[in-house]
Amino acid sequence: MEAAERARVLRADIENHDYQYYVLDAPSISDAEYDRLFRELQAIEAAHPELLTPDSPTQRVGGKVLDMFQPVRHAVPMLSIRTETDDGDSGAFAFDARVRRELGRDESAPPIEYVAELKFDGLAINLRYEAGMLVQAATRGDGESGEDVTENVRTVARIPLRLRSELPPAVLEVRGEIYMRRADFERYNEQARQRGEKTLVNPRNGAAGSIRQLDSRIAASRPLAFFAYGLGEVRDWERPATQAEMLDALAAFGLPVCEQRAVLRGPQALADFHRRIGEKRGELPFDIDGVVYKVNSLALQAELGFVSREPRWAVAHKYPAEEAATEVLGIDIQVGRTGALTPVARLKPVFVGGVTVTNATLHNEDEIRRKDVRVGDTVVVRRAGDVIPEVVRVLPEHRPIMTPEFIMPGACPVCGSAVVRGDDEAVARCSAGLYCAAQRKQALIHFASRRAMDIEGLGEKIVEQLVDAGLVHTPADLYRLDLATLAGLDRMGEKSASNLLAAIDKSKQTTLARFIFSLGIRNVGETTAKDLARHFGVLEALLGADEEALLQVNDVGPVVAASLRGFFAEPHNHRIIEDLCSLGIVWPQEEGRAAEPGVLAGKTLVLTGTLPSLTRDEAKALIEAAGGRVSGSVSKKTDYVVAGAEAGSKLDKAQTLGVAVIDEAQLRVLIGS
């Protein structure tokens, strides 16, 4: 018992020193004394293995090598945030105007209270604590499911393995960002150079790459940090009333929360915060690419809800991207999966926004003409949204004499087919469709992507080999590949080929929404594909739908309907779809209304306020499963308003219009749940 008690005391002491050092930045003992305590605990656990616990500080040291990351389904989706990028205050005022409009508040109403936080430049992560213990960590992934990176995240010293609470929640999912401080990044690279090892490109890539290492010892060697900023699933814990109080509660649990945050009223205060942070952005110990505004009241957040994959109650106000001047060495034409010809400038390498840029998009022929970009020009390059490099403008004073204008080709540079451009389009396209190798490549890459058929391991280089060798002409050909063919590809061993073959076979079990999205139909994104699947329910109904039937689908207008009819009118597209289905691709038939109309078929419902036991997403899922549609605003066409606690202007409008108002219990009775 002496050993057990000593181990318990040592764990508590080390945990407290870790909190003071990593979270409070106020170490209370020397490094030598800390190391002595740590070694003593290691010795006790080695002599008494039965005393080893999962939350012991000694278990942070990486050592496990994983075969691959396992998928994790998020209990509450990790949604992206809408972004605004401007040089002034318009982002803050535009956001406030949208929030006021959604809440039905005019300019005479009191200003709305917000929380302004920093937008960190790292890797979004979800930490799941059960009874106070860290049991799982997962990446954002596609928002609905990510990857299990628990072993790597456990090595991050700033993330507590156990919450500082006597009565922790049964479940507390904490959303936050893993990042790397600039000083730590520079120190790590200097040490790597001295050892003759590869250095990290920038702090953001260093953080993301570390968490996705299959060997947790590599993650443990990287100086990673963490900030908490939100919640996922929560059980047996009373949520605070505001975002600010929620951040304070997370800090009380021992989680690092960034101090650069503020509770503000009105758009001007938000804009001032954005400007203040921008002025001292370079002085911060870590990289940021903007600030985030959130409605402070969690009840109002619930009322505002979401649009597509973004919350209405938050926005990221990004800073203008960094710019640099360089020379255009050439202009290449890339052919995309829809046949779009995109001119791309080949650049003399230049360091912009933390990365070396060698290519930049010129978008289309009209943009080249407007900016008058020519080979040999000196141009200003910007990483648009800190992601996609683009040419901003030409510096004509540096142009060589007699530099000719660039002329877009009249034939596809890949297959030689004619290039066409619609009267109302800015984009020129190759007319060959899937017969063009470039379009085949991009169509296959899209088909295999995570949000489509999700064929893990089928990346760009493998697709290029398959198309160039004439092994794959349509997506259906992927399901005819065998082990010998795949193993014969460059840098593809038998084990890798076997894994890819298994992933292709696994992808046969999918959903109708994913299948529709995977076809790469112009103007049909992920959300539209879900709406189509939900509305028609079976593929045959969609294939046979005329334009009038398509226009009945939520958010499908004339442009999308025309794209769908044009795609399905092509005989070779029909053959590919039939081929795919004959090769064993299947999905549950019950996901759509057409297969079996629900009790709410044709009904429109609006959610407002906080429901007793259902989150907004859970209530929406129940309604949609019963065939109903959830709208964000109340009108005369609304059939029911489902109201919870602190219901706002939507309830008032429903009562004014005479729309039926029900609560959660009545909703459950209505749908028989």
PDB file of N, CA and C in Angstrom, residues 444 447 472-481 575-583 585:
ATOM      1  N   LEU A 444     -12.114  10.402 -61.502  1.00  0.00           N
ATOM      2  CA  LEU A 444     -11.828   9.240 -60.658  1.00  0.00           C
ATOM      3  C   LEU A 444     -11.370   9.674 -59.271  1.00  0.00           C
ATOM      4  N   PHE A 447     -14.443  10.723 -57.531  1.00  0.00           N
ATOM      5  CA  PHE A 447     -15.257   9.544 -57.243  1.00  0.00           C
ATOM      6  C   PHE A 447     -14.752   8.825 -55.996  1.00  0.00           C
ATOM      7  N   VAL A 472      -7.898   1.862 -66.528  1.00  0.00           N
ATOM      8  CA  VAL A 472      -9.174   2.384 -66.032  1.00  0.00           C
ATOM      9  C   VAL A 472      -9.636   3.514 -66.943  1.00  0.00           C
ATOM     10  N   HIS A 473     -10.853   3.379 -67.467  1.00  0.00           N
ATOM     11  CA  HIS A 473     -11.435   4.424 -68.308  1.00  0.00           C
ATOM     12  C   HIS A 473     -12.640   5.079 -67.652  1.00  0.00           C
ATOM     13  N   THR A 474     -13.374   4.339 -66.836  1.00  0.00           N
ATOM     14  CA  THR A 474     -14.535   4.870 -66.127  1.00  0.00           C
ATOM     15  C   THR A 474     -14.444   4.426 -64.670  1.00  0.00           C
ATOM     16  N   PRO A 475     -15.223   5.051 -63.769  1.00  0.00           N
ATOM     17  CA  PRO A 475     -15.204   4.613 -62.366  1.00  0.00           C
ATOM     18  C   PRO A 475     -15.512   3.133 -62.196  1.00  0.00           C
ATOM     19  N   ALA A 476     -16.346   2.581 -63.078  1.00  0.00           N
ATOM     20  CA  ALA A 476     -16.697   1.161 -62.956  1.00  0.00           C
ATOM     21  C   ALA A 476     -15.486   0.265 -63.113  1.00  0.00           C
ATOM     22  N   ASP A 477     -14.498   0.703 -63.904  1.00  0.00           N
ATOM     23  CA  ASP A 477     -13.302  -0.120 -64.120  1.00  0.00           C
ATOM     24  C   ASP A 477     -12.511  -0.335 -62.836  1.00  0.00           C
ATOM     25  N   LEU A 478     -12.682   0.552 -61.862  1.00  0.00           N
ATOM     26  CA  LEU A 478     -11.978   0.383 -60.582  1.00  0.00           C
ATOM     27  C   LEU A 478     -12.376  -0.932 -59.922  1.00  0.00           C
ATOM     28  N   TYR A 479     -13.632  -1.328 -60.092  1.00  0.00           N
ATOM     29  CA  TYR A 479     -14.139  -2.527 -59.427  1.00  0.00           C
ATOM     30  C   TYR A 479     -13.820  -3.812 -60.206  1.00  0.00           C
ATOM     31  N   ARG A 480     -13.093  -3.656 -61.318  1.00  0.00           N
ATOM     32  CA  ARG A 480     -12.634  -4.825 -62.074  1.00  0.00           C
ATOM     33  C   ARG A 480     -11.142  -5.086 -61.858  1.00  0.00           C
ATOM     34  N   LEU A 481     -10.486  -4.225 -61.114  1.00  0.00           N
ATOM     35  CA  LEU A 481      -9.055  -4.386 -60.879  1.00  0.00           C
ATOM     36  C   LEU A 481      -8.793  -5.621 -60.021  1.00  0.00           C
ATOM     37  N   ARG A 575     -24.707   4.233 -69.025  1.00  0.00           N
ATOM     38  CA  ARG A 575     -23.992   2.948 -69.062  1.00  0.00           C
ATOM     39  C   ARG A 575     -23.068   2.808 -67.860  1.00  0.00           C
ATOM     40  N   ILE A 576     -22.393   3.893 -67.489  1.00  0.00           N
ATOM     41  CA  ILE A 576     -21.481   3.849 -66.340  1.00  0.00           C
ATOM     42  C   ILE A 576     -22.251   3.569 -65.054  1.00  0.00           C
ATOM     43  N   ILE A 577     -23.398   4.234 -64.882  1.00  0.00           N
ATOM     44  CA  ILE A 577     -24.212   4.021 -63.679  1.00  0.00           C
ATOM     45  C   ILE A 577     -24.699   2.572 -63.612  1.00  0.00           C
ATOM     46  N   GLU A 578     -25.194   2.051 -64.740  1.00  0.00           N
ATOM     47  CA  GLU A 578     -25.647   0.661 -64.771  1.00  0.00           C
ATOM     48  C   GLU A 578     -24.497  -0.294 -64.489  1.00  0.00           C
ATOM     49  N   ASP A 579     -23.323   0.041 -65.034  1.00  0.00           N
ATOM     50  CA  ASP A 579     -22.135  -0.784 -64.822  1.00  0.00           C
ATOM     51  C   ASP A 579     -21.773  -0.827 -63.343  1.00  0.00           C
ATOM     52  N   LEU A 580     -21.776   0.329 -62.700  1.00  0.00           N
ATOM     53  CA  LEU A 580     -21.421   0.400 -61.279  1.00  0.00           C
ATOM     54  C   LEU A 580     -22.390  -0.432 -60.435  1.00  0.00           C
ATOM     55  N   CYS A 581     -23.660  -0.315 -60.717  1.00  0.00           N
ATOM     56  CA  CYS A 581     -24.653  -1.066 -59.935  1.00  0.00           C
ATOM     57  C   CYS A 581     -24.527  -2.567 -60.174  1.00  0.00           C
ATOM     58  N   SER A 582     -24.213  -2.959 -61.408  1.00  0.00           N
ATOM     59  CA  SER A 582     -24.071  -4.386 -61.704  1.00  0.00           C
ATOM     60  C   SER A 582     -22.843  -4.984 -61.038  1.00  0.00           C
ATOM     61  N   LEU A 583     -21.870  -4.134 -60.691  1.00  0.00           N
ATOM     62  CA  LEU A 583     -20.646  -4.606 -60.045  1.00  0.00           C
ATOM     63  C   LEU A 583     -20.773  -4.670 -58.526  1.00  0.00           C
ATOM     64  N   ILE A 585     -22.362  -2.234 -56.232  1.00  0.00           N
ATOM     65  CA  ILE A 585     -22.516  -1.046 -55.380  1.00  0.00           C
ATOM     66  C   ILE A 585     -23.965  -0.969 -54.914  1.00  0.00           C
TER      67      ILE A 585
END
